[in-house]
PDB file of C-alpha atoms in Angstrom:
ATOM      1  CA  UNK Y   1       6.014 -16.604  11.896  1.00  0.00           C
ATOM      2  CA  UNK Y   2       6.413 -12.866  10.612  1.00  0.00           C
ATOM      3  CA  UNK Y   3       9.830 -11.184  10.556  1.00  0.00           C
ATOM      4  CA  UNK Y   4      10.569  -8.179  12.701  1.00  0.00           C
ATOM      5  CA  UNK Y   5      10.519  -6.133   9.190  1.00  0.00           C
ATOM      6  CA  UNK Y   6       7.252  -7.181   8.085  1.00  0.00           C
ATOM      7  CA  UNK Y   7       5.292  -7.186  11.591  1.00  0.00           C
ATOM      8  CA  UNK Y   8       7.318  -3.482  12.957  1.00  0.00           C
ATOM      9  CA  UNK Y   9       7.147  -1.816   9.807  1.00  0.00           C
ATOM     10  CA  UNK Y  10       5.692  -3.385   6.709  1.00  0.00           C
ATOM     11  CA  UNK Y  11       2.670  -4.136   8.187  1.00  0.00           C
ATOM     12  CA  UNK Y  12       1.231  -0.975  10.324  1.00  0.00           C
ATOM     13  CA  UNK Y  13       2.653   1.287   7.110  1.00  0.00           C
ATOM     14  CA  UNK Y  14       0.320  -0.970   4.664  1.00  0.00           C
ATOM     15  CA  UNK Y  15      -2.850  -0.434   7.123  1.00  0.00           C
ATOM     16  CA  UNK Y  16      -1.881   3.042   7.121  1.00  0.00           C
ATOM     17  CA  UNK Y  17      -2.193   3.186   3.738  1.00  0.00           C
ATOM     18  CA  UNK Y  18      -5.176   1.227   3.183  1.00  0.00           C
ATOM     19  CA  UNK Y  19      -6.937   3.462   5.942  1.00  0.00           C
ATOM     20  CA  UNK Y  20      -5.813   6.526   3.701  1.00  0.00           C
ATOM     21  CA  UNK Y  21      -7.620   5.044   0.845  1.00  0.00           C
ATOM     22  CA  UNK Y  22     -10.421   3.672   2.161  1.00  0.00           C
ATOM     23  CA  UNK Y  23     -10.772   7.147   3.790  1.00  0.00           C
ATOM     24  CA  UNK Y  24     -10.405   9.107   0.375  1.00  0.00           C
ATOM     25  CA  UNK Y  25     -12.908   6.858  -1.469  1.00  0.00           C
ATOM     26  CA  UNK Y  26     -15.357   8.060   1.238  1.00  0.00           C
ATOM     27  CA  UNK Y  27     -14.858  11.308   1.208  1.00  0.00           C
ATOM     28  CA  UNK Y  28     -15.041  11.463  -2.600  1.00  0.00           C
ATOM     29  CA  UNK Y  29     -18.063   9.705  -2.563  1.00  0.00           C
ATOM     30  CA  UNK Y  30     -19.541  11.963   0.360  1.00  0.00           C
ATOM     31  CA  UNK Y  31     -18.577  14.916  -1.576  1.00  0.00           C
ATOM     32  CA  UNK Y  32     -20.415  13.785  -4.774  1.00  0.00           C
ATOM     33  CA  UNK Y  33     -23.237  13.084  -2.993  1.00  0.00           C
ATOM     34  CA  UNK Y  34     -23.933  15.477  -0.757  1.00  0.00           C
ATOM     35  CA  UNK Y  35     -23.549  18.548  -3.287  1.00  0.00           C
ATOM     36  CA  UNK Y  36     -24.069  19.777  -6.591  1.00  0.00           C
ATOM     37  CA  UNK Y  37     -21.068  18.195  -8.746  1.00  0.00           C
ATOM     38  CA  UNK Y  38     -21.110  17.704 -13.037  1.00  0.00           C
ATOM     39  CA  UNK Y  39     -18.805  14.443 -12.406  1.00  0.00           C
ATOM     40  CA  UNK Y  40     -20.799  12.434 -10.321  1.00  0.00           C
ATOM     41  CA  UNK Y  41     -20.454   9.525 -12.076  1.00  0.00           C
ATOM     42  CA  UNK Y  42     -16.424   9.518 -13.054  1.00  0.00           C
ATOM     43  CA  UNK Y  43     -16.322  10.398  -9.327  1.00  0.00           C
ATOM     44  CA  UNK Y  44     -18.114   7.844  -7.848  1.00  0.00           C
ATOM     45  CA  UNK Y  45     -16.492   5.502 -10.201  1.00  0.00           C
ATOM     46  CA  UNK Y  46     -12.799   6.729  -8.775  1.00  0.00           C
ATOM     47  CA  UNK Y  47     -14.498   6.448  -4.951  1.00  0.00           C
ATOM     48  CA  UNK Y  48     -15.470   2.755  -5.932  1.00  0.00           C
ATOM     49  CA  UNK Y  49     -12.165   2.403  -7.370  1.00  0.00           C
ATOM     50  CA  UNK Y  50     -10.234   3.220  -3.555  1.00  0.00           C
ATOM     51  CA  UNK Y  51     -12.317   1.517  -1.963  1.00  0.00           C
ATOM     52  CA  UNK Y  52     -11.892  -1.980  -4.350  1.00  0.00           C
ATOM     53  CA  UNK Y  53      -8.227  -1.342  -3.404  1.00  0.00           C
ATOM     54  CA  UNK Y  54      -8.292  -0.767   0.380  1.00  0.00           C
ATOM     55  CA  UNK Y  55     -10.020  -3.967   0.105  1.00  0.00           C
ATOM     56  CA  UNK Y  56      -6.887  -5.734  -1.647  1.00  0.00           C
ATOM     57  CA  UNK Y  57      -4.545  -4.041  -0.306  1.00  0.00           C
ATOM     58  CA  UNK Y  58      -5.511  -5.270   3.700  1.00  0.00           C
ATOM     59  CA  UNK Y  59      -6.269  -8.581   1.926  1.00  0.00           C
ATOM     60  CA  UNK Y  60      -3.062  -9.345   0.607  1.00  0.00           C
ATOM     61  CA  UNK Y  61      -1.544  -8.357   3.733  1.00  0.00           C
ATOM     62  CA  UNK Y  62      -4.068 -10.503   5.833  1.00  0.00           C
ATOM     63  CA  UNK Y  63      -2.844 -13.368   3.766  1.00  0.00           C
ATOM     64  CA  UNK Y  64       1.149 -12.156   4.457  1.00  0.00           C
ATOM     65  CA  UNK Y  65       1.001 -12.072   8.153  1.00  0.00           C
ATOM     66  CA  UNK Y  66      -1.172 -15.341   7.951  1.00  0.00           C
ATOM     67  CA  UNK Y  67       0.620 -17.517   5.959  1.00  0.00           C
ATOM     68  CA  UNK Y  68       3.395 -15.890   4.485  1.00  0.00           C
ATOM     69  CA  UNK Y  69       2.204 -16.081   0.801  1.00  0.00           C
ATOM     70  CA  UNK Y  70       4.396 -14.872  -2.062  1.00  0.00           C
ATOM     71  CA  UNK Y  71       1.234 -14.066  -4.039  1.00  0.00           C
ATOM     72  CA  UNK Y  72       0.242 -11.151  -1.379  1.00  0.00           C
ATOM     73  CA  UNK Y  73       4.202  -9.933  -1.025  1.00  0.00           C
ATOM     74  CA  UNK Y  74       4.326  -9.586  -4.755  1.00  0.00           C
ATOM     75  CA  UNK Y  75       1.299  -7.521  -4.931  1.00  0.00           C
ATOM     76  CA  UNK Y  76       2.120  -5.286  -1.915  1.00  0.00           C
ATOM     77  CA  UNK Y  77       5.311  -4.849  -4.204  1.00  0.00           C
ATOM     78  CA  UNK Y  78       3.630  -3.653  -7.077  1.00  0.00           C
ATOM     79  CA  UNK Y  79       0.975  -1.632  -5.483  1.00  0.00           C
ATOM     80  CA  UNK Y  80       4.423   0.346  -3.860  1.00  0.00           C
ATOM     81  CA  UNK Y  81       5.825   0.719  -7.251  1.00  0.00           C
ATOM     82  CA  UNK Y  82       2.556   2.005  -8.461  1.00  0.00           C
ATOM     83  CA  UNK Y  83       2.133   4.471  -5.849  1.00  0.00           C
ATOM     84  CA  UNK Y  84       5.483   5.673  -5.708  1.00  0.00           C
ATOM     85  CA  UNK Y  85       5.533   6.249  -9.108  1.00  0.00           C
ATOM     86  CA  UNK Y  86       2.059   8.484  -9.284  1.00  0.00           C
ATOM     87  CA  UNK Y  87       3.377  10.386  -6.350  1.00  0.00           C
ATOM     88  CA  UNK Y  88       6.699  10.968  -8.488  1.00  0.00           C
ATOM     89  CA  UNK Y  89       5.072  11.386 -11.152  1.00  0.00           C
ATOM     90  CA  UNK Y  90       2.920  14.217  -9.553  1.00  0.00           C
ATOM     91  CA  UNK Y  91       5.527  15.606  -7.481  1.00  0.00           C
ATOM     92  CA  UNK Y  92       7.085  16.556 -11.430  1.00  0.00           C
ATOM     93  CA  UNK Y  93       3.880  18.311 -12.797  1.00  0.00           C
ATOM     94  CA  UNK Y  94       4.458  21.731 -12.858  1.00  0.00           C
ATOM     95  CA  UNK Y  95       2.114  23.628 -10.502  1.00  0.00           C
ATOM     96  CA  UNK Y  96       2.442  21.071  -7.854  1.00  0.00           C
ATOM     97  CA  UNK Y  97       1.463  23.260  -4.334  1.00  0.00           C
ATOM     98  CA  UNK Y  98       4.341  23.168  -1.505  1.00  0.00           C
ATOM     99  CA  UNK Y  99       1.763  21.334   1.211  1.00  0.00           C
ATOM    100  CA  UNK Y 100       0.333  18.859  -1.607  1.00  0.00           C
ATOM    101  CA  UNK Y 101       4.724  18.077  -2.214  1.00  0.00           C
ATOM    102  CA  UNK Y 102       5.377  17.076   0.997  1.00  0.00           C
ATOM    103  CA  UNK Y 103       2.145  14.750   1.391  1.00  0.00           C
ATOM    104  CA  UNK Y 104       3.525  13.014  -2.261  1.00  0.00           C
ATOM    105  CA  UNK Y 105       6.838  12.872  -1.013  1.00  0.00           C
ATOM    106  CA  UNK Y 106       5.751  11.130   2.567  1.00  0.00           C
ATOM    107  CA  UNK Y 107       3.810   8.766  -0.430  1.00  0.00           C
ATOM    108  CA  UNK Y 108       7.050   8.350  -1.815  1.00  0.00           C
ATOM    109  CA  UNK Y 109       9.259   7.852   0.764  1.00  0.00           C
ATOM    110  CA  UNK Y 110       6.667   5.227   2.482  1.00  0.00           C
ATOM    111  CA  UNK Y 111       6.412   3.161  -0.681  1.00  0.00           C
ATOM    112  CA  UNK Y 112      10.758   2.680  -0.091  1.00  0.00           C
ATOM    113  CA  UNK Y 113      10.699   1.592   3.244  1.00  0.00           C
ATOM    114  CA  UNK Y 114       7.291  -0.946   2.396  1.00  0.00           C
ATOM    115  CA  UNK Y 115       9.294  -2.487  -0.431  1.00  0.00           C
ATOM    116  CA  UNK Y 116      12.909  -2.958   1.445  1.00  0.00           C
ATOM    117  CA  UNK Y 117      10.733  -4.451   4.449  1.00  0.00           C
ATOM    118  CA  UNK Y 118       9.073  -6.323   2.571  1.00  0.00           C
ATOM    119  CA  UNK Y 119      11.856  -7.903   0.380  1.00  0.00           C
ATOM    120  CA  UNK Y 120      13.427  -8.315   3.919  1.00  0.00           C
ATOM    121  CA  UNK Y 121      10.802 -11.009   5.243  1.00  0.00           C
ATOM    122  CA  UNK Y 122      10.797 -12.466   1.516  1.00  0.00           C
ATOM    123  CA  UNK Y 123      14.946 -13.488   2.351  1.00  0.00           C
ATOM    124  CA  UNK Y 124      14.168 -14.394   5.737  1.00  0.00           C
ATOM    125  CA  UNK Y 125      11.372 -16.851   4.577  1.00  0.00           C
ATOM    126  CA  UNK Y 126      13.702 -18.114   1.479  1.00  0.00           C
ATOM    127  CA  UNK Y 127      16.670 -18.217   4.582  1.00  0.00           C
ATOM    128  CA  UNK Y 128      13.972 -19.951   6.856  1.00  0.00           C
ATOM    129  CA  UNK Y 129      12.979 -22.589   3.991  1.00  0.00           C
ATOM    130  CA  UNK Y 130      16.262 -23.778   3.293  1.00  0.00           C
ATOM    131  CA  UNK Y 131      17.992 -24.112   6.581  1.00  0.00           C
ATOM    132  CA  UNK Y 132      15.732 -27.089   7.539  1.00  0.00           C
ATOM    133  CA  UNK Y 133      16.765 -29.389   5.086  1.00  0.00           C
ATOM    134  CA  UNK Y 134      20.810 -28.280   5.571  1.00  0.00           C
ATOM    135  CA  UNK Y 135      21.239 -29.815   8.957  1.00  0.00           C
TER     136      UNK Y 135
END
């Protein structure tokens, strides 16, 4: 059983986010292919890159809203972290343009609310675990 954090918001923001990627990796890869470009390869590369982590991304959440696994919450967790902190990271570079900011800080802010949702359902499943054996 999922918790209300994990199935309301955890979840559809992670699919959202794997669309997004899985999305980019095609376009770069359309892009490369479909016109004259001198990084097709590096580019391609990065496109194969998205798309290897779309794929993780919606199966580590497959095997959350299945079974609950720790494995999958911990690497939704880190795959926040690491977006959050490119988006931050790029939201500091100098040059940044004003509709480019706001898309990094949505990146940001949706990374937050992913984590606390997610370590929500991981103290609800601890909670659920030790009640049982209480009474």
């Amino acid at each position: 059983m999922t918790s209300r954090a994990l199935s309301v918001v955890a979840a559809p923001a992670v699919g959202l986010e794997v669309l997004a990627i899985l999305a980019t990796g095609i376009w770069v890869a359309a892009q490369v292919t479909t016109g004259p470009s001198e990084v097709t390869g590096p580019a391609l590369g990065l496109a194969a890159v998205a798309v290897g982590v779309a794929a993780l991304l919606a199966l580590a959440l497959r095997a959350l809203l299945r079974s609950g696994s720790g494995p999958a919450r911990g690497w939704l967790v880190t795959w926040q972290l690491v977006q959050a902190g490119v988006a931050g990271t790029v939201l500091g570079a100098g040059g940044a343009r004003p509709a480019g900011t706001s898309a990094r800080l949505a990146a940001v802010l949706l990374a937050v609310v992913v984590v606390v949702a997610l370590v929500a359902d991981a103290r609800r499943a601890r909670r659920g675990r030790s009640e049982p054996g209480q009474g």
